[in-house]
């Protein structure tokens, strides 16, 4: 099994990467491979379609997804938003029914609103949302600060354990003949009618 992790920070090895690494430790300890894909400034430099195509290919073989973003103005980074808009628009078929989680990293505040935005992509695409024992966030200005956020680090570990557990439950279900629901044809209702 494998979980793809998306780092939506401009800093490839900063606080968001550190938090994702703590989740990866738990997944790896449970025998689940992980790969981090960095979605940085390139997403806004005309490379978003190329990056999305690469992630869609990777998700064909992945069993789960974790999306991480720093907080910019109480919201996810513009880079990750541009990337996710395209990924979830073009790749819904390879994402559907794969467990996913969203995490946020901030110096101080804006984490819950950031997680809320990221969770909407997951829930719109019928992906089981993996949780922990607190909102999945870490605090700090540098990776060393994140590691001092003991509650945040513990939350990342619990999220990783819960992701591993859910992936194994889904795998056991598949072996027992339990298939994921078939996609439904989307009903669209307009608010304004003639």
Tab-separated table of N, CA and C in Angstrom, residues 11 31 69 114 116 143 146 176 178 184 189 192:
chain	number	residue	atom	x	y	z
A	11	UNK	N	8.023	26.345	0.589
A	11	UNK	CA	9.256	25.813	1.159
A	11	UNK	C	9.189	24.279	1.134
A	31	UNK	N	3.918	-0.456	7.586
A	31	UNK	CA	4.199	-1.140	6.327
A	31	UNK	C	3.618	-0.452	5.103
A	69	UNK	N	-0.871	22.115	3.790
A	69	UNK	CA	-0.659	23.488	3.352
A	69	UNK	C	-0.288	24.367	4.532
A	114	UNK	N	-8.153	26.993	7.121
A	114	UNK	CA	-7.376	26.349	6.057
A	114	UNK	C	-7.778	24.885	5.901
A	116	UNK	N	-10.584	23.572	6.740
A	116	UNK	CA	-11.946	23.549	6.210
A	116	UNK	C	-11.953	23.620	4.688
A	143	UNK	N	10.876	24.295	11.132
A	143	UNK	CA	10.642	22.900	11.488
A	143	UNK	C	10.953	22.553	12.951
A	146	UNK	N	7.995	23.297	15.030
A	146	UNK	CA	6.940	22.299	14.858
A	146	UNK	C	7.186	21.114	15.788
A	176	UNK	N	-12.682	-9.572	1.085
A	176	UNK	CA	-13.917	-10.256	1.488
A	176	UNK	C	-15.044	-10.031	0.484
A	178	UNK	N	-16.189	-6.986	-0.610
A	178	UNK	CA	-16.941	-5.741	-0.417
A	178	UNK	C	-16.369	-4.687	-1.369
A	184	UNK	N	-22.470	7.522	-8.796
A	184	UNK	CA	-23.828	7.923	-9.167
A	184	UNK	C	-23.769	9.041	-10.188
A	189	UNK	N	-29.017	20.763	-9.406
A	189	UNK	CA	-30.214	21.585	-9.256
A	189	UNK	C	-29.812	23.049	-9.237
A	192	UNK	N	-31.983	29.120	-9.461
A	192	UNK	CA	-32.878	30.005	-10.201
A	192	UNK	C	-33.548	29.187	-11.285
